[in-house]
Amino acid sequence: MIPLPKLMVAPNGARKTKADHPALPITIEEIVAEAVACHAAGADGLHLHVRDAGGGHTLDAGLYTETLTELRRAVPDMTLQITTEAVGQYTPAEQRAVVDQVKPEAVSVSLAEMCVDGDIAAAVAFYARCAEADIAVQHILYGPTDLALMSDLLRDGRIKHTSLQLLFVLGRYSENQQSTPEDIAPFATWRTATCPESQWAVCAFGKRETDCLVATHRQGGHLRVGFENSVWNADGTVAASNAERVAELRKAFSTESAAAS
């Protein structure tokens, strides 16, 4: 199973449009071009959302397969992670089906969405299928309710500690979706007590995305950056592209390393 990328870019998400940012990649060609630029800037992974002909969110297996094929040609060294995000459109069964059909190398799955219908057994069976198929599942966790459910599933072995990959989402339920570095603490404390061997990453909403991700880096976590969650640089300016966001983080890490040496 592939490891969690150190710096994953999430270039578009499910909800934003070009009205939110004119450089938001929507088409396959735009997504591929953005992936190439972000890889050159230092990203080693891509979190992929695909859009339908009207620009809307979709979990279409054929469109995922087509996009992944083009990305593998263009950025063969990047880890490619699809999403099962429901956005109020898809049931857990439909979310599971797209992974079963596409069989990606990696997928991000919201634990809350996968268990929203109460069919925990179906969710657990899905996670087992992914493990058997060598698909890396990154479990998305938003807050205390998700952490409690994950604790239960890990405690009784329904989800395995082996190769566990997590994404902690900062600021999803804060006012105006504005994250702060202090939001990391509850997740980090839970992880240390529950699954210290897990691979973990953070994504952050709002204007302090860079601050949150630099703080995560200092604590040994992996990072997800990009227009899905934030379009702002640390100085408050709007980034011209996802690649600019990747480059800013890389520069911040280099500056810190130079200062420490």
mmCIF file of C-alpha atoms in Angstrom:
data_model
loop_
_atom_site.group_PDB
_atom_site.id
_atom_site.type_symbol
_atom_site.label_atom_id
_atom_site.label_comp_id
_atom_site.label_asym_id
_atom_site.label_seq_id
_atom_site.Cartn_x
_atom_site.Cartn_y
_atom_site.Cartn_z
ATOM 1 C CA MET A 1 0.000 0.000 0.000
ATOM 2 C CA ILE A 2 1.395 3.389 -0.962
ATOM 3 C CA PRO A 3 2.378 5.766 1.859
ATOM 4 C CA LEU A 4 0.622 9.044 2.470
ATOM 5 C CA PRO A 5 2.167 11.854 0.396
ATOM 6 C CA LYS A 6 4.115 14.474 2.317
ATOM 7 C CA LEU A 7 2.522 17.396 0.459
ATOM 8 C CA MET A 8 -0.724 16.739 -1.373
ATOM 9 C CA VAL A 9 -2.465 19.392 -3.438
ATOM 10 C CA ALA A 10 -6.271 19.614 -3.576
ATOM 11 C CA PRO A 11 -6.742 21.929 -6.552
ATOM 12 C CA ASN A 12 -10.496 22.271 -6.938
ATOM 13 C CA GLY A 13 -12.773 20.427 -4.497
ATOM 14 C CA ALA A 14 -16.449 19.793 -5.070
ATOM 15 C CA ARG A 15 -18.077 23.177 -4.591
ATOM 16 C CA LYS A 16 -15.950 26.040 -5.878
ATOM 17 C CA THR A 17 -16.318 27.402 -9.396
ATOM 18 C CA LYS A 18 -14.380 29.818 -11.552
ATOM 19 C CA ALA A 19 -16.463 32.559 -9.956
ATOM 20 C CA ASP A 20 -14.517 31.783 -6.765
ATOM 21 C CA HIS A 21 -11.185 31.820 -8.601
ATOM 22 C CA PRO A 22 -10.672 32.057 -12.373
ATOM 23 C CA ALA A 23 -7.738 29.607 -12.244
ATOM 24 C CA LEU A 24 -9.729 26.855 -10.534
ATOM 25 C CA PRO A 25 -9.164 23.722 -12.677
ATOM 26 C CA ILE A 26 -12.420 22.144 -13.847
ATOM 27 C CA THR A 27 -11.774 20.238 -17.081
ATOM 28 C CA ILE A 28 -9.478 17.241 -17.422
ATOM 29 C CA GLU A 29 -7.001 19.348 -19.378
ATOM 30 C CA GLU A 30 -6.966 22.033 -16.680
ATOM 31 C CA ILE A 31 -6.565 19.482 -13.883
ATOM 32 C CA VAL A 32 -3.655 17.805 -15.662
ATOM 33 C CA ALA A 33 -1.933 21.122 -16.330
ATOM 34 C CA GLU A 34 -2.347 22.131 -12.693
ATOM 35 C CA ALA A 35 -0.971 18.783 -11.541
ATOM 36 C CA VAL A 36 2.133 19.246 -13.668
ATOM 37 C CA ALA A 37 2.701 22.749 -12.258
ATOM 38 C CA CYS A 38 2.092 21.641 -8.664
ATOM 39 C CA HIS A 39 4.447 18.681 -9.013
ATOM 40 C CA ALA A 40 7.129 20.994 -10.342
ATOM 41 C CA ALA A 41 6.531 23.277 -7.336
ATOM 42 C CA GLY A 42 7.042 20.382 -4.905
ATOM 43 C CA ALA A 43 3.776 18.481 -4.418
ATOM 44 C CA ASP A 44 4.098 14.692 -4.351
ATOM 45 C CA GLY A 45 0.373 13.903 -4.304
ATOM 46 C CA LEU A 46 -2.892 15.043 -5.890
ATOM 47 C CA HIS A 47 -6.349 14.888 -4.289
ATOM 48 C CA LEU A 48 -8.681 14.518 -7.249
ATOM 49 C CA HIS A 49 -12.221 15.757 -7.737
ATOM 50 C CA VAL A 50 -13.740 15.475 -11.205
ATOM 51 C CA ARG A 51 -16.527 17.611 -12.634
ATOM 52 C CA ASP A 52 -19.286 16.856 -15.118
ATOM 53 C CA ALA A 53 -19.878 18.722 -18.376
ATOM 54 C CA GLY A 54 -21.654 21.494 -16.492
ATOM 55 C CA GLY A 55 -18.849 21.876 -13.971
ATOM 56 C CA GLY A 56 -20.738 20.121 -11.178
ATOM 57 C CA HIS A 57 -19.401 17.584 -8.701
ATOM 58 C CA THR A 58 -19.626 13.971 -9.815
ATOM 59 C CA LEU A 59 -18.491 10.520 -8.731
ATOM 60 C CA ASP A 60 -18.630 9.191 -12.282
ATOM 61 C CA ALA A 61 -16.328 6.159 -12.493
ATOM 62 C CA GLY A 62 -15.651 6.606 -16.204
ATOM 63 C CA LEU A 63 -14.622 10.232 -15.770
ATOM 64 C CA TYR A 64 -12.366 9.299 -12.867
ATOM 65 C CA THR A 65 -10.714 6.573 -14.929
ATOM 66 C CA GLU A 66 -10.180 8.897 -17.896
ATOM 67 C CA THR A 67 -8.682 11.626 -15.724
ATOM 68 C CA LEU A 68 -6.418 9.218 -13.836
ATOM 69 C CA THR A 69 -5.125 7.835 -17.128
ATOM 70 C CA GLU A 70 -4.158 11.309 -18.321
ATOM 71 C CA LEU A 71 -2.602 12.208 -14.977
ATOM 72 C CA ARG A 72 -0.505 9.040 -14.886
ATOM 73 C CA ARG A 73 0.950 9.996 -18.264
ATOM 74 C CA ALA A 74 1.657 13.574 -17.206
ATOM 75 C CA VAL A 75 2.799 13.119 -13.579
ATOM 76 C CA PRO A 76 3.833 9.478 -13.139
ATOM 77 C CA ASP A 77 5.667 10.224 -9.889
ATOM 78 C CA MET A 78 2.659 11.767 -8.110
ATOM 79 C CA THR A 79 0.362 9.763 -5.850
ATOM 80 C CA LEU A 80 -3.179 10.131 -7.215
ATOM 81 C CA GLN A 81 -5.977 10.048 -4.649
ATOM 82 C CA ILE A 82 -9.638 10.185 -5.626
ATOM 83 C CA THR A 83 -12.441 11.307 -3.328
ATOM 84 C CA THR A 84 -15.829 9.834 -2.428
ATOM 85 C CA GLU A 85 -17.230 13.130 -1.144
ATOM 86 C CA ALA A 86 -21.032 12.989 -1.141
ATOM 87 C CA VAL A 87 -21.863 16.728 -1.269
ATOM 88 C CA GLY A 88 -25.426 15.738 -0.417
ATOM 89 C CA GLN A 89 -25.764 13.895 -3.736
ATOM 90 C CA TYR A 90 -24.495 10.367 -3.114
ATOM 91 C CA THR A 91 -25.369 7.566 -0.714
ATOM 92 C CA PRO A 92 -22.696 5.537 1.089
ATOM 93 C CA ALA A 93 -23.424 2.637 -1.276
ATOM 94 C CA GLU A 94 -22.828 4.883 -4.298
ATOM 95 C CA GLN A 95 -19.631 6.216 -2.735
ATOM 96 C CA ARG A 96 -18.361 2.684 -2.166
ATOM 97 C CA ALA A 97 -19.326 1.636 -5.689
ATOM 98 C CA VAL A 98 -17.121 4.223 -7.400
ATOM 99 C CA VAL A 99 -14.070 2.941 -5.527
ATOM 100 C CA ASP A 100 -14.956 -0.669 -6.330
ATOM 101 C CA GLN A 101 -15.212 0.270 -10.013
ATOM 102 C CA VAL A 102 -12.225 2.593 -10.383
ATOM 103 C CA LYS A 103 -9.852 0.697 -8.050
ATOM 104 C CA PRO A 104 -7.568 3.718 -7.514
ATOM 105 C CA GLU A 105 -4.235 3.550 -5.740
ATOM 106 C CA ALA A 106 -5.597 5.881 -3.057
ATOM 107 C CA VAL A 107 -8.913 7.359 -1.911
ATOM 108 C CA SER A 108 -10.078 9.762 0.767
ATOM 109 C CA VAL A 109 -13.266 8.783 2.565
ATOM 110 C CA SER A 110 -15.194 10.717 5.198
ATOM 111 C CA LEU A 111 -15.888 8.353 8.100
ATOM 112 C CA ALA A 112 -19.057 10.299 8.913
ATOM 113 C CA GLU A 113 -20.372 10.048 5.345
ATOM 114 C CA MET A 114 -19.558 6.361 5.063
ATOM 115 C CA CYS A 115 -21.472 5.584 8.264
ATOM 116 C CA VAL A 116 -24.297 8.122 7.959
ATOM 117 C CA ASP A 117 -26.897 5.446 7.151
ATOM 118 C CA GLY A 118 -25.999 3.421 10.232
ATOM 119 C CA ASP A 119 -24.768 0.440 8.206
ATOM 120 C CA ILE A 120 -21.394 0.163 9.912
ATOM 121 C CA ALA A 121 -20.973 -3.422 8.719
ATOM 122 C CA ALA A 122 -21.123 -2.322 5.064
ATOM 123 C CA ALA A 123 -18.572 0.406 5.737
ATOM 124 C CA VAL A 124 -16.227 -2.022 7.500
ATOM 125 C CA ALA A 125 -16.563 -4.527 4.645
ATOM 126 C CA PHE A 126 -15.690 -1.745 2.198
ATOM 127 C CA TYR A 127 -12.547 -0.851 4.138
ATOM 128 C CA ALA A 128 -11.561 -4.541 4.146
ATOM 129 C CA ARG A 129 -12.030 -4.737 0.365
ATOM 130 C CA CYS A 130 -9.801 -1.711 -0.084
ATOM 131 C CA ALA A 131 -7.100 -3.295 2.077
ATOM 132 C CA GLU A 132 -7.272 -6.519 0.059
ATOM 133 C CA ALA A 133 -6.999 -4.516 -3.195
ATOM 134 C CA ASP A 134 -4.039 -2.507 -1.829
ATOM 135 C CA ILE A 135 -6.022 0.756 -2.022
ATOM 136 C CA ALA A 136 -4.772 3.317 0.488
ATOM 137 C CA VAL A 137 -7.767 4.777 2.340
ATOM 138 C CA GLN A 138 -7.290 8.131 4.039
ATOM 139 C CA HIS A 139 -10.021 8.505 6.642
ATOM 140 C CA ILE A 140 -11.345 12.076 6.854
ATOM 141 C CA LEU A 141 -12.113 13.146 10.426
ATOM 142 C CA TYR A 142 -13.820 16.461 11.184
ATOM 143 C CA GLY A 143 -14.166 16.587 14.949
ATOM 144 C CA PRO A 144 -15.007 14.871 18.257
ATOM 145 C CA THR A 145 -17.880 12.745 16.934
ATOM 146 C CA ASP A 146 -15.713 11.304 14.162
ATOM 147 C CA LEU A 147 -12.816 10.723 16.555
ATOM 148 C CA ALA A 148 -15.076 8.828 18.959
ATOM 149 C CA LEU A 149 -16.413 6.601 16.181
ATOM 150 C CA MET A 150 -12.916 5.900 14.861
ATOM 151 C CA SER A 151 -11.787 5.022 18.385
ATOM 152 C CA ASP A 152 -14.588 2.458 18.654
ATOM 153 C CA LEU A 153 -13.790 0.912 15.273
ATOM 154 C CA LEU A 154 -10.087 0.678 16.055
ATOM 155 C CA ARG A 155 -10.659 -0.683 19.552
ATOM 156 C CA ASP A 156 -12.621 -3.703 18.404
ATOM 157 C CA GLY A 157 -10.564 -4.278 15.256
ATOM 158 C CA ARG A 158 -13.208 -3.388 12.694
ATOM 159 C CA ILE A 159 -10.686 -0.920 11.287
ATOM 160 C CA LYS A 160 -7.067 -2.040 11.470
ATOM 161 C CA HIS A 161 -4.219 0.017 12.877
ATOM 162 C CA THR A 162 -1.974 -1.314 10.107
ATOM 163 C CA SER A 163 -1.229 1.293 7.405
ATOM 164 C CA LEU A 164 -3.804 3.663 8.930
ATOM 165 C CA GLN A 165 -3.979 7.015 7.108
ATOM 166 C CA LEU A 166 -5.899 9.986 8.506
ATOM 167 C CA LEU A 167 -6.863 13.509 7.458
ATOM 168 C CA PHE A 168 -7.726 15.998 10.181
ATOM 169 C CA VAL A 169 -9.855 18.856 8.861
ATOM 170 C CA LEU A 170 -9.366 22.175 10.648
ATOM 171 C CA GLY A 171 -11.993 24.900 10.714
ATOM 172 C CA ARG A 172 -14.832 23.085 8.966
ATOM 173 C CA TYR A 173 -17.284 24.050 11.688
ATOM 174 C CA SER A 174 -15.686 27.312 12.810
ATOM 175 C CA GLU A 175 -17.129 30.739 12.073
ATOM 176 C CA ASN A 176 -16.673 31.549 8.379
ATOM 177 C CA GLN A 177 -14.570 28.374 8.096
ATOM 178 C CA GLN A 178 -11.414 30.017 9.438
ATOM 179 C CA SER A 179 -8.817 27.617 10.838
ATOM 180 C CA THR A 180 -6.090 28.377 13.363
ATOM 181 C CA PRO A 181 -2.994 26.361 14.333
ATOM 182 C CA GLU A 182 -4.543 25.795 17.752
ATOM 183 C CA ASP A 183 -7.182 23.627 16.059
ATOM 184 C CA ILE A 184 -4.570 20.900 15.596
ATOM 185 C CA ALA A 185 -4.240 20.133 19.319
ATOM 186 C CA PRO A 186 -7.406 18.039 19.908
ATOM 187 C CA PHE A 187 -6.636 15.854 16.890
ATOM 188 C CA ALA A 188 -2.974 15.435 17.832
ATOM 189 C CA THR A 189 -3.860 14.530 21.421
ATOM 190 C CA TRP A 190 -6.390 11.941 20.245
ATOM 191 C CA ARG A 191 -3.941 10.432 17.783
ATOM 192 C CA THR A 192 -1.174 10.113 20.368
ATOM 193 C CA ALA A 193 -3.533 8.285 22.709
ATOM 194 C CA THR A 194 -5.313 6.141 20.120
ATOM 195 C CA CYS A 195 -3.156 5.398 17.069
ATOM 196 C CA PRO A 196 0.322 6.938 17.410
ATOM 197 C CA GLU A 197 1.681 4.831 14.554
ATOM 198 C CA SER A 198 -0.807 6.250 12.023
ATOM 199 C CA GLN A 199 0.164 8.459 9.107
ATOM 200 C CA TRP A 200 -1.669 11.750 9.436
ATOM 201 C CA ALA A 201 -2.231 14.916 7.483
ATOM 202 C CA VAL A 202 -4.028 18.207 7.978
ATOM 203 C CA CYS A 203 -6.009 20.473 5.702
ATOM 204 C CA ALA A 204 -7.161 23.900 6.806
ATOM 205 C CA PHE A 205 -9.857 26.339 5.754
ATOM 206 C CA GLY A 206 -9.357 30.077 5.481
ATOM 207 C CA LYS A 207 -6.688 32.721 5.462
ATOM 208 C CA ARG A 208 -4.362 30.988 7.932
ATOM 209 C CA GLU A 209 -3.917 27.839 5.869
ATOM 210 C CA THR A 210 -0.159 28.379 5.618
ATOM 211 C CA ASP A 211 0.210 28.948 9.376
ATOM 212 C CA CYS A 212 -1.775 25.780 10.111
ATOM 213 C CA LEU A 213 0.227 23.656 7.688
ATOM 214 C CA VAL A 214 3.590 24.977 8.866
ATOM 215 C CA ALA A 215 2.547 24.102 12.432
ATOM 216 C CA THR A 216 1.528 20.639 11.240
ATOM 217 C CA HIS A 217 4.886 20.178 9.545
ATOM 218 C CA ARG A 218 6.675 21.049 12.786
ATOM 219 C CA GLN A 219 4.703 18.311 14.553
ATOM 220 C CA GLY A 220 5.598 15.684 11.958
ATOM 221 C CA GLY A 221 2.306 15.654 10.081
ATOM 222 C CA HIS A 222 1.714 15.548 6.357
ATOM 223 C CA LEU A 223 -0.023 18.348 4.500
ATOM 224 C CA ARG A 224 -2.861 18.999 2.072
ATOM 225 C CA VAL A 225 -2.940 22.423 0.460
ATOM 226 C CA GLY A 226 -4.908 24.012 -2.331
ATOM 227 C CA PHE A 227 -7.932 25.859 -3.577
ATOM 228 C CA GLU A 228 -10.375 23.246 -2.277
ATOM 229 C CA ASN A 229 -9.866 24.722 1.183
ATOM 230 C CA SER A 230 -8.143 28.084 0.726
ATOM 231 C CA VAL A 231 -6.969 30.478 -1.956
ATOM 232 C CA TRP A 232 -4.945 32.737 0.362
ATOM 233 C CA ASN A 233 -1.229 33.159 0.819
ATOM 234 C CA ALA A 234 0.176 33.870 4.265
ATOM 235 C CA ASP A 235 0.354 37.608 3.576
ATOM 236 C CA GLY A 236 -3.382 37.769 2.848
ATOM 237 C CA THR A 237 -3.095 37.989 -0.915
ATOM 238 C CA VAL A 238 -5.045 35.646 -3.151
ATOM 239 C CA ALA A 239 -2.755 33.082 -4.783
ATOM 240 C CA ALA A 240 -2.600 33.077 -8.562
ATOM 241 C CA SER A 241 -2.645 29.275 -8.681
ATOM 242 C CA ASN A 242 -2.462 26.099 -6.652
ATOM 243 C CA ALA A 243 1.197 25.831 -7.626
ATOM 244 C CA GLU A 244 1.799 29.156 -5.894
ATOM 245 C CA ARG A 245 0.317 27.735 -2.699
ATOM 246 C CA VAL A 246 2.582 24.686 -2.940
ATOM 247 C CA ALA A 247 5.615 26.879 -3.582
ATOM 248 C CA GLU A 248 4.862 29.091 -0.577
ATOM 249 C CA LEU A 249 4.835 26.090 1.734
ATOM 250 C CA ARG A 250 8.053 24.732 0.288
ATOM 251 C CA LYS A 251 9.685 28.120 0.794
ATOM 252 C CA ALA A 252 8.452 28.275 4.399
ATOM 253 C CA PHE A 253 9.977 24.861 5.142
ATOM 254 C CA SER A 254 13.273 25.826 3.530
ATOM 255 C CA THR A 255 13.411 29.037 5.551
ATOM 256 C CA GLU A 256 12.772 27.152 8.781
ATOM 257 C CA SER A 257 15.417 24.553 7.970
ATOM 258 C CA ALA A 258 17.997 27.237 7.179
ATOM 259 C CA ALA A 259 17.222 29.065 10.432
ATOM 260 C CA ALA A 260 17.601 25.874 12.456
ATOM 261 C CA SER A 261 20.972 24.936 10.954
#
